[in-house]
Amino acid sequence: MGGKPLSIVDPARVRVVFVPVGRVRHARFMSFLERFEHEDVVQLRDVSPDNRPHTTLFSPLAFPNGRVLFDIGTSIPPTAHLALSPFEIYRQPFVVVAVADGKEPQPSLGIYGQNPKEANNNESENTLSKDSIDSLLQYRDQLASDFSMALVHQVLVFDCDVANQRLPDGIASVLSPAKSKTTTIKTVMCDLTSQLLAEMTSLARSLQELASIESPKAPRQSIQRPLARYFDTSRPASADPNLQTNDAQRSDHRMSMPAHLLTNLGSRSSTPEGRPASPSSGAQTAPINVNGTTSSPSSPPSRPTDVPRPMSRDRASLQGFGSNSLSERERAKQRGRISIVMGSLYMLAGRWPDAVKEISDGAAVAKANNDHMWHGKGLDYLLVVCLLYAWADFDFRIPPLLHAATEKTGASSVKSSKDTPASSHADLKGTSTTPSRDASLTNLFGLLPELVTSIQNLYSRAWTFSEDKLPQLSFSDSGLRFAKLLTFIENSKGKQTDVIMKQIAVNMPSQPDIAQAATLTNLPSKAELTTFLFRSFPSPGIDDSLTVADRTRILAEIASILAELGYHRKKSFVLKELLEGLVPALVEARKRGAADMGVHPAASLASLDAALFGVRDTRLYVPYGESETGIQNFLDSVCSAYGVNITTGPNTSSKDIGTPGDAPEGDQTAATVLSDSTEVIIQRAFSQASSRYFGSSELKTDILRLCISVCEALPDLEGVLRFSVELLRTSGSGIAPGPEDNNGSPSLSIDGQLRLWNNISRTVGAARQLGVKHFAAEYWDEFLVRGIEIVPSTSNIPRPHAIDDLESVNKSGENTNSGPFLYNPFGQSGPAKTAKPVLAAGEEAEIRVTLQNLYDFDLEIESIKLVLNNDGHSIAAQGLVIGPYRTQSIFLNARWPKNGSTSIPGCIAKIRGCRQRWFPLFNEPWAPKIDIKTMQSTHTELQSENRPHDRDFQQRKGMRTPGRPVPSSLDLEVIPALPNIVLKRMSLSQSAIMLLEGEKKTFKMTLCNASESVTADLILLTFKDSTEAQLRAAMANKELPPSGLHELELAAAKSSLRWLREDNDEPLTISPGGEVTFKIEVAGKPGLSDASILVSYAHLGVPRSHLKGQFYTRQLSIPLTITVNASIDLVRADLLPFTPAFAWQNQQRQTSYPSPPSSAKSNVSTKARRPASMSMRSKSSKTINNENRFQALLSRIGLSPNDKSHCLLCLNCRNSWPTPLSISVQVRSPSTTTNSPQSPASTSTTSNPSTNTKISYTVHESLQPGHTKRILLLLPRIRLPHPHLPIPTPSSKKQFVVTAAPKQSYEAQLAAREHFWYREELLKQIHATWTEESTGRTGLVNLRGMRLKRGMVAVLGLGELEVEMALSLFTSDGSASEIGGVEQTSPSKYLVPLSTPLTLITTLTNHSPHPIHPLLRLQPRLADLTTQPGHLEAEQNQKLLIHGLLQHVLPVLVPGASAKVEVGVTVLGRGKWVLGGVVEEVRAFDYEEVDGDDGLMRNGKEERERRVWAVDGVVVVGRG
């Protein structure tokens, strides 16, 4: 009864119902009941027999060793159970006990209770008044009327000491536990047993007088409404002030439990005592008599206890024994049935020998008359009696009828494949002595598989071949009892000991004694047991008499047995069937209960709780008693069978959230922190994610939906929340996906997810409307927080620096090491790259928190804040919404008051509908890695590890498992306070400036220290512009030639901005609240679009020389928008050769007109000797205008000794600005210094004019918008002593520069270097500027875009070996004399007389840094050979006479040395000849020369080719 599990000996248990009377607290009522449950077995030797002579039929003296087993409960059997009597007469209650509390004031019973002081003063006066006794007697009579089927009606007054007072029959007192003896309750039970045995005589007599007993039939109505008179709902419970309690007193609230019967004895009480209670799971009907009639609820007691039992109370029909009434066969069948019922009464009374005799006789008669149903019931009773004998440790004989039942079994026998032949069983029928208990028990266990199958087959045969159709309830119960017995024997391997028999008979848990146990070998297999068990499965639609409660109980028993057999999957399907049948019944019961109370079904729970517990308002009350905890544990076990591990958070129940209820809102208790510890969260996340790999997701979803339906039908709001959350969690992925991972979507549809989310919100809202606080769900995703980082802010995040960083910059912040590649520690923008972020104490930091929502509905976050260590303070954000299926960033502010190391491990968030809890940070993606081979063992381990509140267990075992998610934290370093410099004002409008290329402008900016207490004593300015990124990207190309890399680095080394500081020697500081103005210069640079001024500042507190350790700076970035427009563009540049005739003529004039001494200091002093038309314009200015440009230029060349050879530079310039611009090009005198291998870096020059540079002349041009003009410049040719030096790199001091450019030949590399150096020398000689006359704006023209093409180097440069030829008259001493008679018309043309001896003087000068060994080859030829006829060539050659050798080997010419060769020449006839030749190098000398930037050295002996120089020579014209 009362939800106790089935037992094989249930037919031998006497049902006892305890009901409360008057005011009894639930806790005390259960304590009274518990005292009697420990004394549920009474030996007959302890029972005093009744002294009445007509009540000796069941006298305990007949078998004093017998025992009466009681089944003590609190509920009345439903109608379907009572309808099985007398076929199963044990189902009806035989004893009804009314319990009254002697310590409670109960005016209706005449009991007013006592306080402790009165109890001490009046111990001797503990008596019940006459009115109290009359009230109790009246209640006992009412009890006898209401429970007319019971045989004993007793009223017990607990904790009432009336030992000196004699109470009437039917009333007894029970002492309190403090005053009771060990035999007090046992004595009461013996007295009840004595009354029971006496009253059973009347019942047995009436049964024996019956003519027939009908087999049980299913009642017409399986479920009936409870009797309304058991409830007093006319007055609300709140009307009685004694019943009004608060929430803290609910556990001890006065109540009548179970609530199937409440007191309504108002004859002597001023106020009604009855209160409505929760209806039981079974239906309530009026008592049914033995003859099957229903007694009237208001009928008086049927008889006194000493009057024989009237026939009207018998349930069976009474028919006479006339000759024409029944046939002999039918009368025999009825006698057999009566005998079986009598045997069951003897079994209940503990008279087991009489029970065996009566049952055996009745079963034999039933077998003979094919009364299959009663035959099977008789075998069932005989089996129970044999087990009772074995349990009581008595020797017994197996009844022969049991052996006969096993001779023929049905097709569905549970016979094991290991069964031995029937002859192997000991046949005890013919023995004269009773066999031993162990032998009989061993044989009985051997008979069991066939015996239980025979009994079930008999029940089935009765359904098929007769009108007796056994109800499904009786068939399923008997099958479950047999299956449970076989399962226990299977699990114990057939062992038989006293301990094992206690487990079989009275369900006493104990471990079997393996040492003394015997083992059977013919046990059925588990599969055979399962087949037998499922015969008891109630099929829907076959029998409507099976109520929902009975069907639920039967399915639960089947699931329990399957669990013991280890068939968990079968168990899960049975439990699912149980829940599917339970939901409609719960919904219907809820509707009917609400209709009875006159409320809406949605409010029935709150109203019912208010009525039961005396709550003033209708707030939701969620008691955590046995029934509530049981349904939760049951549903959890059902889900666990499907592989769903229900997670219970620390605050999901009322008990958990009741503790922090008095704390301020948002405070976390110690229990919450422990349950939300990182170790527990990791274990929970791993278990939840790993459980998704076990079982079917569809089945998990179905069972969770079913659990939600059950909780909604109860209604259980907490259960709705728990299982809705679990369904969301189970359908989700349970992982922390990466940025490119698409496996995080839930398996539920979007509509299903939205319904669950709305269900959670609606449930929480309903609970809050009912006044329940702290009612919230557990959030379903442990990976809510996926990222925490400091928001990159250039001005707020401090940057660490070493002391050496101050040595790399000057006071203005400029990098002292030139070059763009050298690291400037104060010129790096953006967030600093440190081991961990650094913040200043006392200042707020903006922190980005990345949240994850893997579900397809909006996630509403009511509040969220950071968890900060080291006394940090976080400002919570409220009212945030995370969109469906995304990661979203939010921004929170935090502040630390003191410096030190700290960290941010996660966040505390309050999700709508969920409790506020702690979420750790999971930065890295994670998904469980499950080995398919070990899935089953891992699943078992996960189930065993599902203990989230055991912190030590998690630390010992949970964290050792590999593959678990690893939490992280954001580590921070808090440093002392720093100044805060901000830009106060700037002279530029909107921080923008417009420039032309080459133009420079200045502006001012004012900085202010916004700090209140910290001084900025270190201020450094660095600049960055948009061209740096482009230049760095171009320089990153490893295939660049050295010349291209040089150009890029030279452009990168020139900053577009510069700080114009006047007081360079004074330290710059900004006091708190102070201001400082800076002057910045901006230069127009091609490609410049924006720039940044980086102001690095810090508070050192000490001089730089005394600074120790690390220091931190802040950086203020001031952006500028710069627009650079084109001005003058160099379109093209060409170098053309220029004749030396003009220089020679100027030299001849200078020789003819010697210059005065006063003008010798100037290189243009010879102009005075020129004609007046030329010298007058050149004296006043060096500026050359268009009208006299060429005249002035030509008159100036050749006036200096080194100004002999010139070239012409053509510059094509275009005006790209929309207004006219004038351009000025300065030509400087050649530098006297030349490149040398000792100082290659000195060749890196710029186009800016130097103060020491002498300007030869300036050319001015005016350019209209969009027009292009050509500017001609006459430049002296250049001779470089080292044209093949390596190309330098301005930013690098490396010895070697590795390049990925294609390999070039040695000659190509030399040519590239030669081009580079001549271009550098050319750029030194010219300088161009532009001017806008209308505005006065000026700037530089970028000439570095000039490139030298092939052949232009030969035009610009002079060779290493200089060869000069001249003619003179031959003298007698062999020396050349002044030219006489020889006219020189040009530098290389002579008019000579015929037949006059001449001397050709050839001078060789070595201008290279290496020695040259020359070989001169003279090659005279006709000047116009191509225009002369061929036959005249030989004739003309005969007219030129050469005196000497044409080939001369000269000595080695060291650097700077010269050598002359004189050859006699005589012209014999008229003609024109060219006296030229070539100079060859005789041998190459052993010297080493740097081959390139790769550092490879080339030896002069290795494959060095001899050089050859061509000599143009002189033209000789003979005249007559």
PDB file of N, CA and C in Angstrom, residues 80-118:
ATOM      1  N   ALA A  80     -11.062  -0.497  -7.671  1.00  0.00           N
ATOM      2  CA  ALA A  80     -10.608  -1.615  -8.497  1.00  0.00           C
ATOM      3  C   ALA A  80      -9.904  -2.671  -7.662  1.00  0.00           C
ATOM      4  N   HIS A  81      -9.227  -2.283  -6.614  1.00  0.00           N
ATOM      5  CA  HIS A  81      -8.566  -3.254  -5.735  1.00  0.00           C
ATOM      6  C   HIS A  81      -9.581  -3.951  -4.845  1.00  0.00           C
ATOM      7  N   LEU A  82     -10.528  -3.182  -4.318  1.00  0.00           N
ATOM      8  CA  LEU A  82     -11.521  -3.792  -3.433  1.00  0.00           C
ATOM      9  C   LEU A  82     -12.432  -4.749  -4.189  1.00  0.00           C
ATOM     10  N   ALA A  83     -12.597  -4.505  -5.462  1.00  0.00           N
ATOM     11  CA  ALA A  83     -13.461  -5.373  -6.254  1.00  0.00           C
ATOM     12  C   ALA A  83     -12.882  -6.770  -6.414  1.00  0.00           C
ATOM     13  N   LEU A  84     -11.593  -6.962  -6.146  1.00  0.00           N
ATOM     14  CA  LEU A  84     -10.969  -8.281  -6.273  1.00  0.00           C
ATOM     15  C   LEU A  84     -11.202  -9.162  -5.061  1.00  0.00           C
ATOM     16  N   SER A  85     -11.806  -8.641  -4.000  1.00  0.00           N
ATOM     17  CA  SER A  85     -12.095  -9.443  -2.812  1.00  0.00           C
ATOM     18  C   SER A  85     -13.430 -10.179  -3.033  1.00  0.00           C
ATOM     19  N   PRO A  86     -13.548 -11.430  -2.604  1.00  0.00           N
ATOM     20  CA  PRO A  86     -12.607 -12.219  -1.769  1.00  0.00           C
ATOM     21  C   PRO A  86     -11.602 -13.039  -2.591  1.00  0.00           C
ATOM     22  N   PHE A  87     -11.579 -12.861  -3.937  1.00  0.00           N
ATOM     23  CA  PHE A  87     -10.577 -13.596  -4.708  1.00  0.00           C
ATOM     24  C   PHE A  87      -9.178 -13.242  -4.212  1.00  0.00           C
ATOM     25  N   GLU A  88      -8.950 -11.994  -3.957  1.00  0.00           N
ATOM     26  CA  GLU A  88      -7.706 -11.532  -3.319  1.00  0.00           C
ATOM     27  C   GLU A  88      -8.126 -10.695  -2.133  1.00  0.00           C
ATOM     28  N   ILE A  89      -8.491 -11.391  -1.066  1.00  0.00           N
ATOM     29  CA  ILE A  89      -9.078 -10.725   0.094  1.00  0.00           C
ATOM     30  C   ILE A  89      -8.061  -9.871   0.843  1.00  0.00           C
ATOM     31  N   TYR A  90      -6.783 -10.116   0.578  1.00  0.00           N
ATOM     32  CA  TYR A  90      -5.748  -9.348   1.275  1.00  0.00           C
ATOM     33  C   TYR A  90      -5.707  -7.888   0.812  1.00  0.00           C
ATOM     34  N   ARG A  91      -6.379  -7.561  -0.278  1.00  0.00           N
ATOM     35  CA  ARG A  91      -6.332  -6.191  -0.778  1.00  0.00           C
ATOM     36  C   ARG A  91      -7.176  -5.239   0.043  1.00  0.00           C
ATOM     37  N   GLN A  92      -8.189  -5.754   0.786  1.00  0.00           N
ATOM     38  CA  GLN A  92      -9.021  -4.864   1.559  1.00  0.00           C
ATOM     39  C   GLN A  92      -8.370  -4.599   2.917  1.00  0.00           C
ATOM     40  N   PRO A  93      -8.508  -3.396   3.461  1.00  0.00           N
ATOM     41  CA  PRO A  93      -7.923  -3.107   4.775  1.00  0.00           C
ATOM     42  C   PRO A  93      -8.707  -3.814   5.878  1.00  0.00           C
ATOM     43  N   PHE A  94      -7.974  -4.483   6.769  1.00  0.00           N
ATOM     44  CA  PHE A  94      -8.597  -5.190   7.888  1.00  0.00           C
ATOM     45  C   PHE A  94      -8.545  -4.369   9.171  1.00  0.00           C
ATOM     46  N   VAL A  95      -7.624  -3.457   9.250  1.00  0.00           N
ATOM     47  CA  VAL A  95      -7.462  -2.654  10.465  1.00  0.00           C
ATOM     48  C   VAL A  95      -7.397  -1.194  10.049  1.00  0.00           C
ATOM     49  N   VAL A  96      -8.202  -0.352  10.726  1.00  0.00           N
ATOM     50  CA  VAL A  96      -8.170   1.089  10.531  1.00  0.00           C
ATOM     51  C   VAL A  96      -7.845   1.723  11.870  1.00  0.00           C
ATOM     52  N   VAL A  97      -6.764   2.513  11.899  1.00  0.00           N
ATOM     53  CA  VAL A  97      -6.282   3.135  13.129  1.00  0.00           C
ATOM     54  C   VAL A  97      -6.396   4.635  12.964  1.00  0.00           C
ATOM     55  N   ALA A  98      -7.119   5.279  13.899  1.00  0.00           N
ATOM     56  CA  ALA A  98      -7.221   6.732  13.922  1.00  0.00           C
ATOM     57  C   ALA A  98      -6.180   7.269  14.895  1.00  0.00           C
ATOM     58  N   VAL A  99      -5.390   8.228  14.452  1.00  0.00           N
ATOM     59  CA  VAL A  99      -4.276   8.777  15.226  1.00  0.00           C
ATOM     60  C   VAL A  99      -4.645  10.164  15.684  1.00  0.00           C
ATOM     61  N   ALA A 100      -4.536  10.395  16.990  1.00  0.00           N
ATOM     62  CA  ALA A 100      -4.754  11.711  17.583  1.00  0.00           C
ATOM     63  C   ALA A 100      -3.488  12.126  18.308  1.00  0.00           C
ATOM     64  N   ASP A 101      -3.193  13.417  18.268  1.00  0.00           N
ATOM     65  CA  ASP A 101      -1.998  13.956  18.910  1.00  0.00           C
ATOM     66  C   ASP A 101      -2.392  14.528  20.252  1.00  0.00           C
ATOM     67  N   GLY A 102      -1.861  13.932  21.322  1.00  0.00           N
ATOM     68  CA  GLY A 102      -2.213  14.377  22.663  1.00  0.00           C
ATOM     69  C   GLY A 102      -1.591  15.700  23.046  1.00  0.00           C
ATOM     70  N   LYS A 103      -0.637  16.209  22.317  1.00  0.00           N
ATOM     71  CA  LYS A 103      -0.003  17.479  22.663  1.00  0.00           C
ATOM     72  C   LYS A 103      -0.636  18.675  21.954  1.00  0.00           C
ATOM     73  N   GLU A 104      -1.517  18.411  21.024  1.00  0.00           N
ATOM     74  CA  GLU A 104      -2.157  19.492  20.295  1.00  0.00           C
ATOM     75  C   GLU A 104      -3.491  19.845  20.952  1.00  0.00           C
ATOM     76  N   PRO A 105      -3.795  21.127  21.065  1.00  0.00           N
ATOM     77  CA  PRO A 105      -5.127  21.501  21.590  1.00  0.00           C
ATOM     78  C   PRO A 105      -6.212  21.175  20.567  1.00  0.00           C
ATOM     79  N   GLN A 106      -7.108  20.288  20.953  1.00  0.00           N
ATOM     80  CA  GLN A 106      -8.165  19.832  20.057  1.00  0.00           C
ATOM     81  C   GLN A 106      -9.498  19.899  20.802  1.00  0.00           C
ATOM     82  N   PRO A 107     -10.129  21.049  20.764  1.00  0.00           N
ATOM     83  CA  PRO A 107     -11.411  21.172  21.489  1.00  0.00           C
ATOM     84  C   PRO A 107     -12.465  20.207  20.993  1.00  0.00           C
ATOM     85  N   SER A 108     -12.437  19.864  19.726  1.00  0.00           N
ATOM     86  CA  SER A 108     -13.453  18.957  19.207  1.00  0.00           C
ATOM     87  C   SER A 108     -13.344  17.583  19.822  1.00  0.00           C
ATOM     88  N   LEU A 109     -12.153  17.199  20.281  1.00  0.00           N
ATOM     89  CA  LEU A 109     -11.964  15.909  20.936  1.00  0.00           C
ATOM     90  C   LEU A 109     -11.879  16.021  22.435  1.00  0.00           C
ATOM     91  N   GLY A 110     -12.019  17.229  22.936  1.00  0.00           N
ATOM     92  CA  GLY A 110     -11.921  17.409  24.375  1.00  0.00           C
ATOM     93  C   GLY A 110     -10.495  17.384  24.871  1.00  0.00           C
ATOM     94  N   ILE A 111      -9.519  17.546  23.994  1.00  0.00           N
ATOM     95  CA  ILE A 111      -8.100  17.540  24.369  1.00  0.00           C
ATOM     96  C   ILE A 111      -7.583  18.959  24.158  1.00  0.00           C
ATOM     97  N   TYR A 112      -7.091  19.560  25.238  1.00  0.00           N
ATOM     98  CA  TYR A 112      -6.651  20.954  25.160  1.00  0.00           C
ATOM     99  C   TYR A 112      -5.148  21.099  25.282  1.00  0.00           C
ATOM    100  N   GLY A 113      -4.481  19.998  25.418  1.00  0.00           N
ATOM    101  CA  GLY A 113      -3.027  20.057  25.451  1.00  0.00           C
ATOM    102  C   GLY A 113      -2.520  20.706  26.719  1.00  0.00           C
ATOM    103  N   GLN A 114      -1.172  20.692  26.849  1.00  0.00           N
ATOM    104  CA  GLN A 114      -0.523  21.275  28.019  1.00  0.00           C
ATOM    105  C   GLN A 114       0.769  21.931  27.579  1.00  0.00           C
ATOM    106  N   ASN A 115       1.077  23.041  28.228  1.00  0.00           N
ATOM    107  CA  ASN A 115       2.387  23.619  28.003  1.00  0.00           C
ATOM    108  C   ASN A 115       3.401  22.927  28.894  1.00  0.00           C
ATOM    109  N   PRO A 116       4.692  23.145  28.727  1.00  0.00           N
ATOM    110  CA  PRO A 116       5.693  22.394  29.505  1.00  0.00           C
ATOM    111  C   PRO A 116       5.558  22.596  30.999  1.00  0.00           C
ATOM    112  N   LYS A 117       5.223  23.835  31.436  1.00  0.00           N
ATOM    113  CA  LYS A 117       5.122  24.066  32.883  1.00  0.00           C
ATOM    114  C   LYS A 117       3.962  23.301  33.479  1.00  0.00           C
ATOM    115  N   GLU A 118       2.797  23.301  32.789  1.00  0.00           N
ATOM    116  CA  GLU A 118       1.647  22.568  33.294  1.00  0.00           C
ATOM    117  C   GLU A 118       1.900  21.083  33.285  1.00  0.00           C
TER     118      GLU A 118
END
